XYZ file of C-alpha atoms in Angstrom:
499
model
C 14.856 -23.331 -7.391
C 12.552 -20.606 -7.521
C 11.437 -20.638 -11.102
C 12.263 -17.142 -11.225
C 14.981 -15.464 -13.772
C 17.012 -12.353 -13.505
C 18.658 -9.761 -15.639
C 22.372 -8.764 -15.285
C 23.023 -5.121 -14.280
C 25.813 -3.715 -16.614
C 27.350 0.197 -16.740
C 24.654 2.798 -15.808
C 22.627 3.945 -19.143
C 23.012 7.454 -17.864
C 26.174 8.195 -15.713
C 25.891 11.173 -13.551
C 28.898 11.878 -10.940
C 28.256 12.209 -7.506
C 27.653 15.635 -6.027
C 25.918 16.817 -9.128
C 23.314 19.168 -8.854
C 19.927 19.225 -10.733
C 17.874 22.349 -9.087
C 17.797 21.614 -5.568
C 18.911 18.117 -5.734
C 22.411 16.965 -5.005
C 22.957 13.377 -6.603
C 24.328 10.496 -4.569
C 24.579 6.745 -5.104
C 22.977 5.166 -8.222
C 20.072 3.039 -7.131
C 19.224 1.206 -10.436
C 19.498 1.556 -14.064
C 17.826 -0.266 -17.017
C 17.978 0.006 -20.973
C 16.609 3.778 -20.814
C 17.096 5.376 -17.874
C 19.197 5.443 -14.636
C 18.000 6.225 -11.003
C 20.339 7.877 -8.524
C 19.600 8.547 -4.684
C 19.396 12.468 -4.113
C 19.312 14.950 -1.076
C 17.495 17.891 -0.653
C 19.903 20.958 -0.550
C 17.257 23.283 0.324
C 15.195 21.819 3.304
C 12.309 23.377 4.787
C 10.643 23.471 1.121
C 7.375 21.331 0.346
C 9.650 18.557 -0.665
C 10.935 15.786 1.297
C 14.541 15.639 2.352
C 15.324 12.680 0.149
C 14.265 11.202 -3.413
C 15.360 9.349 -6.273
C 16.260 11.063 -9.422
C 15.435 9.222 -12.793
C 17.459 10.392 -15.670
C 16.117 10.025 -19.351
C 18.768 10.887 -21.776
C 16.286 12.795 -23.896
C 18.674 15.303 -25.249
C 21.438 13.038 -27.025
C 21.503 9.937 -29.150
C 20.115 9.499 -32.655
C 16.895 11.324 -33.847
C 15.158 7.957 -33.771
C 16.318 7.146 -30.540
C 15.362 10.492 -29.164
C 11.906 10.150 -30.628
C 11.440 6.722 -28.751
C 12.896 7.937 -25.476
C 10.724 11.169 -25.520
C 7.730 9.081 -25.910
C 8.549 7.055 -22.949
C 9.241 9.977 -20.986
C 6.154 12.018 -22.257
C 3.837 8.705 -21.195
C 5.514 8.618 -17.719
C 5.254 12.416 -16.880
C 1.579 12.468 -18.351
C 0.420 9.459 -15.873
C 2.260 10.989 -13.236
C 1.081 14.820 -13.587
C -2.439 13.404 -13.746
C -3.154 10.826 -11.281
C -2.598 10.672 -7.523
C -3.424 7.212 -5.941
C -2.273 5.762 -2.529
C -0.795 2.758 -4.295
C 0.810 4.346 -7.054
C 4.341 5.910 -6.469
C 4.728 9.652 -6.346
C 6.734 12.263 -8.608
C 7.448 15.436 -6.844
C 8.664 17.329 -9.836
C 10.279 17.223 -13.183
C 13.322 18.966 -14.377
C 15.573 19.302 -17.541
C 19.410 19.337 -17.225
C 20.978 22.304 -19.072
C 24.813 21.691 -19.269
C 26.319 22.085 -22.422
C 29.527 21.111 -21.019
C 28.235 17.833 -20.295
C 26.484 16.771 -23.535
C 25.857 13.324 -22.363
C 23.671 15.119 -19.688
C 22.658 18.009 -21.622
C 18.622 18.067 -22.323
C 18.107 15.123 -19.894
C 14.632 14.969 -18.392
C 14.928 14.230 -14.694
C 11.760 12.783 -12.459
C 12.007 13.557 -9.006
C 10.466 10.620 -7.479
C 9.362 9.291 -4.059
C 12.125 7.212 -2.580
C 11.340 3.595 -2.029
C 13.347 1.079 0.410
C 13.250 -1.762 -2.258
C 11.216 -4.023 -4.547
C 9.287 -7.027 -4.516
C 11.934 -8.584 -6.896
C 14.625 -7.750 -4.275
C 12.508 -9.223 -1.551
C 11.937 -12.365 -3.559
C 15.747 -12.564 -4.022
C 15.977 -12.902 -0.321
C 13.122 -14.895 0.626
C 11.079 -16.617 -2.526
C 7.929 -17.249 -0.249
C 7.852 -14.158 1.868
C 5.337 -14.665 4.818
C 3.940 -11.243 3.788
C 3.070 -12.412 0.210
C -0.897 -12.300 0.700
C -0.658 -8.461 2.370
C 1.353 -7.514 -0.232
C -0.583 -8.760 -2.939
C -3.706 -6.914 -1.617
C -1.942 -3.708 -1.927
C -0.850 -4.192 -5.445
C -4.399 -5.263 -6.552
C -5.551 -1.911 -4.597
C -2.978 -0.057 -7.055
C -4.292 -1.711 -9.929
C -7.735 -0.949 -9.375
C -6.743 2.688 -8.781
C -5.160 2.847 -11.935
C -7.810 1.338 -13.899
C -10.637 3.313 -12.364
C -8.607 6.461 -13.798
C -8.831 4.954 -16.997
C -5.038 3.689 -17.658
C -3.366 0.267 -18.327
C 0.096 -0.541 -16.393
C 1.162 -2.921 -19.439
C 4.281 -4.211 -17.452
C 3.110 -5.451 -14.038
C 5.839 -7.542 -12.539
C 7.837 -8.078 -9.381
C 10.806 -5.075 -10.116
C 7.763 -2.618 -10.802
C 6.169 -3.136 -7.378
C 8.390 -0.905 -4.804
C 8.196 -1.399 -0.811
C 8.475 1.866 1.065
C 9.888 2.218 4.180
C 6.822 1.882 6.377
C 6.047 -1.637 4.637
C 3.547 -0.291 2.203
C 3.302 -0.952 -1.386
C 3.646 1.362 -4.266
C 3.014 0.516 -8.172
C 5.902 1.860 -10.458
C 7.257 2.069 -13.890
C 4.875 3.534 -16.186
C 6.836 3.832 -19.187
C 4.709 1.473 -21.120
C 1.089 2.713 -19.681
C -1.530 3.929 -21.813
C -4.932 5.378 -21.702
C -7.849 3.832 -22.424
C -9.830 5.119 -25.577
C -13.293 3.091 -25.089
C -12.269 -0.547 -24.486
C -8.554 -0.276 -25.557
C -5.181 1.520 -25.207
C -2.128 1.717 -27.402
C 1.226 0.795 -25.758
C 4.657 0.419 -26.801
C 5.759 -3.354 -26.953
C 7.957 -3.774 -24.218
C 6.025 -5.884 -21.888
C 8.077 -8.936 -19.712
C 7.373 -12.166 -21.409
C 6.548 -14.041 -18.168
C 3.921 -11.512 -17.380
C 2.384 -11.108 -20.829
C -0.806 -12.707 -21.719
C -0.853 -14.952 -24.642
C -2.895 -12.795 -27.181
C -0.176 -10.207 -26.379
C 2.853 -12.477 -27.232
C 2.339 -11.921 -30.863
C 0.182 -8.700 -31.060
C -0.725 -6.625 -34.146
C 1.161 -3.599 -33.831
C -0.180 -0.305 -35.700
C 1.551 3.161 -36.159
C -0.160 3.922 -32.397
C 1.428 0.901 -30.861
C -0.017 -2.422 -29.634
C -3.536 -2.259 -28.529
C -3.968 -3.215 -24.846
C -6.739 -3.844 -22.420
C -7.104 -3.791 -18.464
C -7.462 -7.767 -18.834
C -3.744 -7.960 -19.747
C -3.127 -6.557 -16.116
C -5.229 -8.895 -14.673
C -3.362 -11.809 -16.541
C -0.126 -10.336 -15.066
C -1.353 -10.114 -11.522
C -2.255 -14.038 -11.800
C 1.187 -14.527 -12.762
C 2.586 -12.511 -10.178
C 0.505 -13.799 -7.127
C 1.449 -17.173 -8.013
C 5.286 -16.322 -8.095
C 4.745 -14.504 -4.694
C 2.846 -17.318 -2.872
C 4.640 -20.130 -4.306
C 8.049 -19.192 -5.615
C 7.282 -20.668 -9.198
C 5.455 -19.869 -12.500
C 2.046 -21.252 -13.098
C 3.130 -22.325 -16.840
C 6.002 -25.079 -17.561
C 9.256 -24.138 -18.915
C 12.814 -23.469 -17.659
C 13.078 -20.093 -19.926
C 11.102 -17.251 -20.556
C 10.855 -18.313 -24.071
C 9.666 -21.835 -22.976
C 6.946 -20.306 -20.695
C 5.740 -18.207 -23.362
C 5.379 -21.005 -25.726
C 3.288 -22.805 -22.906
C 1.317 -19.899 -22.631
C 0.404 -19.782 -26.200
C -0.447 -23.569 -26.021
C -2.675 -23.144 -22.900
C -4.587 -20.326 -24.849
C -5.281 -22.796 -27.534
C -6.201 -25.391 -25.216
C -3.532 -27.545 -25.710
C -1.843 -26.977 -22.504
C -2.747 -26.564 -18.739
C -1.764 -24.532 -15.911
C 0.499 -25.829 -13.494
C -0.558 -24.404 -10.487
C 1.818 -25.127 -7.489
C 0.587 -27.513 -4.634
C 1.920 -24.817 -2.300
C -0.742 -22.125 -3.791
C -3.377 -21.591 -0.872
C -6.331 -22.968 -1.385
C -8.055 -19.315 -1.176
C -6.040 -18.230 -3.730
C -6.304 -20.889 -6.155
C -9.499 -19.821 -7.906
C -8.375 -16.153 -7.796
C -5.368 -17.049 -10.047
C -7.005 -19.428 -12.168
C -9.587 -16.670 -12.901
C -6.637 -14.029 -13.673
C -5.233 -16.418 -16.021
C -8.276 -17.257 -18.016
C -7.190 -18.323 -21.561
C -8.783 -15.515 -23.316
C -9.123 -11.886 -22.847
C -13.079 -12.439 -23.038
C -12.889 -14.824 -20.228
C -11.140 -12.560 -18.014
C -13.291 -9.557 -18.786
C -15.485 -10.376 -15.621
C -12.640 -10.316 -13.401
C -12.160 -6.597 -13.300
C -9.483 -5.204 -10.469
C -12.597 -3.549 -8.560
C -14.324 -6.866 -8.151
C -10.910 -8.777 -7.805
C -10.015 -6.398 -5.065
C -12.719 -7.527 -2.886
C -11.642 -11.305 -3.425
C -8.034 -10.598 -2.779
C -8.611 -8.855 0.550
C -10.907 -11.452 1.641
C -8.006 -14.230 0.885
C -5.452 -11.984 2.436
C -7.341 -11.458 5.652
C -7.265 -7.603 5.371
C -9.052 -4.318 4.480
C -8.402 -1.173 3.447
C -5.379 -2.099 1.431
C -6.054 0.686 -0.480
C -5.282 3.241 2.299
C -2.604 5.650 1.603
C 0.506 5.314 4.154
C 2.637 8.214 5.406
C 5.789 8.881 3.814
C 9.206 7.860 5.201
C 10.097 11.396 6.371
C 6.836 11.567 8.674
C 6.711 9.945 11.946
C 6.145 6.165 11.736
C 3.138 4.689 13.406
C 4.015 2.646 16.269
C 2.621 -0.637 15.138
C 3.951 -2.037 11.884
C 2.738 -4.713 9.756
C 4.725 -7.562 8.469
C 5.982 -5.831 5.689
C 7.610 -3.186 8.176
C 9.394 -5.841 9.720
C 10.786 -7.355 6.694
C 12.160 -3.861 5.981
C 14.393 -4.294 9.047
C 16.430 -7.052 7.055
C 18.668 -6.333 4.234
C 16.891 -6.772 0.779
C 19.659 -8.610 -0.879
C 21.921 -11.357 0.135
C 25.070 -9.103 -0.399
C 23.824 -5.469 0.598
C 22.874 -4.428 4.186
C 21.457 -1.283 5.047
C 22.020 1.118 8.012
C 19.240 1.186 10.471
C 16.196 3.256 9.434
C 18.094 5.316 6.943
C 17.038 5.428 3.321
C 20.341 3.677 2.103
C 20.925 0.756 -0.532
C 19.202 0.252 -3.948
C 15.925 0.389 -5.037
C 16.486 -3.197 -6.463
C 18.027 -3.432 -9.842
C 14.592 -4.692 -11.377
C 13.104 -1.274 -10.801
C 14.337 -0.413 -14.344
C 14.343 -3.835 -15.773
C 13.241 -4.243 -19.430
C 11.099 -1.135 -19.823
C 13.473 1.068 -18.186
C 12.213 2.654 -15.160
C 11.194 3.269 -11.469
C 8.277 5.644 -12.074
C 6.170 7.239 -9.571
C 2.984 9.356 -9.624
C 0.974 12.288 -8.384
C -2.706 13.879 -8.805
C -5.413 11.451 -9.207
C -7.628 13.577 -11.364
C -7.819 12.072 -14.841
C -11.002 13.207 -16.243
C -12.020 16.595 -17.536
C -10.844 19.341 -15.851
C -14.559 20.706 -14.659
C -17.303 19.342 -12.383
C -17.817 17.617 -9.197
C -18.488 14.160 -10.991
C -14.593 14.119 -11.053
C -14.488 13.026 -7.293
C -14.124 9.533 -6.795
C -16.462 7.631 -4.401
C -15.569 7.418 -0.929
C -13.172 10.610 -1.185
C -13.397 14.213 -0.478
C -12.326 16.700 -3.098
C -11.351 20.288 -3.121
C -11.182 22.557 -6.143
C -9.477 25.594 -7.445
C -12.435 27.267 -8.964
C -16.024 27.153 -8.163
C -18.670 24.522 -9.020
C -15.759 21.664 -9.146
C -13.919 23.368 -11.718
C -10.212 23.947 -12.194
C -7.518 21.807 -10.184
C -8.691 18.874 -7.827
C -7.002 17.163 -5.060
C -8.984 13.989 -3.813
C -8.294 12.177 -0.602
C -9.729 9.380 0.694
C -8.246 9.748 4.394
C -7.312 12.540 6.687
C -4.447 14.554 5.805
C -2.665 17.027 8.526
C -0.520 18.759 5.634
C -1.449 19.137 1.965
C 2.101 20.464 0.939
C 4.284 17.977 2.418
C 2.232 14.962 3.836
C 1.627 11.566 2.745
C -0.818 13.375 -0.388
C 0.095 16.774 -1.813
C -2.175 19.397 -3.441
C 0.557 22.114 -4.323
C -1.769 24.706 -5.887
C -3.276 25.613 -2.742
C 0.170 26.847 -1.515
C -0.795 30.153 -3.298
C -4.655 29.975 -3.945
C -7.519 29.272 -2.027
C -10.035 26.426 -2.244
C -13.209 27.809 -4.262
C -15.554 24.645 -3.893
C -15.778 21.364 -2.126
C -17.682 17.790 -2.591
C -17.406 14.995 0.145
C -18.590 11.915 -2.034
C -18.922 9.859 0.931
C -19.163 6.275 1.532
C -22.605 5.503 2.994
C -21.151 2.855 5.041
C -18.831 5.029 7.163
C -19.946 6.498 10.634
C -17.657 9.715 9.314
C -20.597 11.921 8.384
C -18.459 15.266 8.052
C -15.104 16.560 6.741
C -13.647 19.478 8.892
C -10.785 21.420 7.093
C -8.303 23.919 8.520
C -6.139 26.901 7.703
C -3.077 25.766 9.214
C -1.273 22.187 9.091
C -1.660 19.497 11.809
C -5.484 20.885 11.946
C -4.393 24.163 13.496
C -6.047 27.562 13.046
C -3.138 29.668 11.231
C -3.748 32.791 10.007
C -7.005 34.692 9.633
C -9.924 34.616 7.510
C -11.079 38.343 6.567
C -14.615 37.475 5.783
C -15.304 36.124 9.107
C -15.049 38.198 12.295
C -13.652 35.686 14.644
C -11.313 32.891 13.918
C -12.628 29.357 14.744
C -10.565 26.098 15.363
C -11.310 25.063 11.637
C -12.202 27.025 8.643
C -14.908 24.966 7.835
C -17.029 21.680 7.611
C -18.909 19.705 4.663
C -21.294 16.779 5.067
C -21.885 13.551 3.204
C -22.836 14.214 -0.285
C -22.546 18.057 0.309
C -21.082 19.951 -2.489
C -20.687 23.946 -2.795
C -18.754 26.823 -3.465
C -16.450 28.528 -0.705
C -16.605 32.323 -0.292
C -13.876 34.664 0.694
C -10.193 33.605 0.994
C -10.566 30.067 2.242
C -6.958 28.441 2.184
C -7.258 25.094 4.189
C -3.757 23.147 4.339
C -5.071 20.125 6.174
C -8.495 18.446 6.890
C -9.800 15.552 8.835
C -12.965 13.177 8.598
C -15.224 13.589 11.565
C -18.530 11.977 12.862
C -20.467 14.991 11.835
C -20.223 18.755 11.539
C -21.527 19.658 14.759
C -18.554 19.063 16.600
C -15.261 20.841 16.272
C -13.120 18.026 14.367
C -11.412 16.713 17.730
C -14.564 16.661 19.934
C -14.397 20.454 20.559
C -17.602 22.284 20.292
C -18.040 24.431 16.963
C -17.883 27.774 18.917
C -15.149 30.306 18.609
C -12.235 30.279 21.333
C -11.974 32.771 23.914
C -9.273 35.308 23.223
């Protein structure tokens, strides 16, 4: 007995026939379905474009139903799309594009919003079905905490963190998903729709005040949910007593009032006991001191990992030779009843991907601040801007990237517009003092810069804390971190090659 519950999966909320075309995408098998949406596997019918060969299509029926239902669904879709268009972070699932179905002959689909999402292999929910206390639990939890930290730094609250909304990629890395109820902070609060899952909802939100703008939530709600998630992953049970979600919710309310105690499992590792206890502090105020930035450092120490926020390569790029425990788990079936074929992206993104709030949701573009200024560039990142002086659109990376258009991160505006300014907001502890950028993919010197008499191996280089405008027609499509700008990026001297 794991102390976890499952929802049943009925007919698909949005039935879409196999073979149906939406833009370049051909619908394949259904992956998951929830109250408000259905997700399907999809194949890219126009390979070679700056999009992956496979994806997940999330259909939201925003063109049908009653006016009241339409308003509600459109609000859910708008929240999701806004976050996905504004935030790019390594531990948040990505959105490639959005589409609208125009098909009057199919009124059940006509007007539907379709999110083209990064394809996952499974979810933590499905993993726990197979193995209630997975060996890779600590590593997994470190990456989840990194995702929450990235989301909170961008000024958003997830609002519905749970196993079904944590996805596992083919390379074993973790992505947070399902942002239907996510909300942007306005000072200390955000306003969300009241769809959080009971077992992961803090006591103060079990009977919330609801205004016309929704339920006021804080980042501390995600901290509580993380504490529950950590206890479930590491022990297979919940930290509060009760045979049902309702009973455990009642226990949470009593706990907040001081009439109930946590029931931390003896299976909880000693290094994690204080972390979980702090996350599950009785009140919002008690949880305030345990923000996800500070929490991440403690979690990484307990898990024995570093760089849990580091992005992973997408499934369609070559995989590294050495894989972690999560990758090894992916070689086995995710559920008791369905087995996958080899390395192919087959099978379900677990049914719980769309539980309760209705979605696997995914993300791209980390720029959530104002659309101007170098100050937007996150610490320990290099940022490229479409306008001078750090203005316009921004791409921010925490690691090297050989391909901005179809690599593990994307910066699609650079496909047809040059980079006008750059800022390396370096981590002082690193020994990588420069960022070399290149006109071609894979750090190659493609094309010619008409403002320079001779082509170099790289387009340019910037040093730590350096910011400035780029002249001419600079259009880099890849970059890598190097020791200093005095070399050519790969140990090569920074001199023009012989012709």
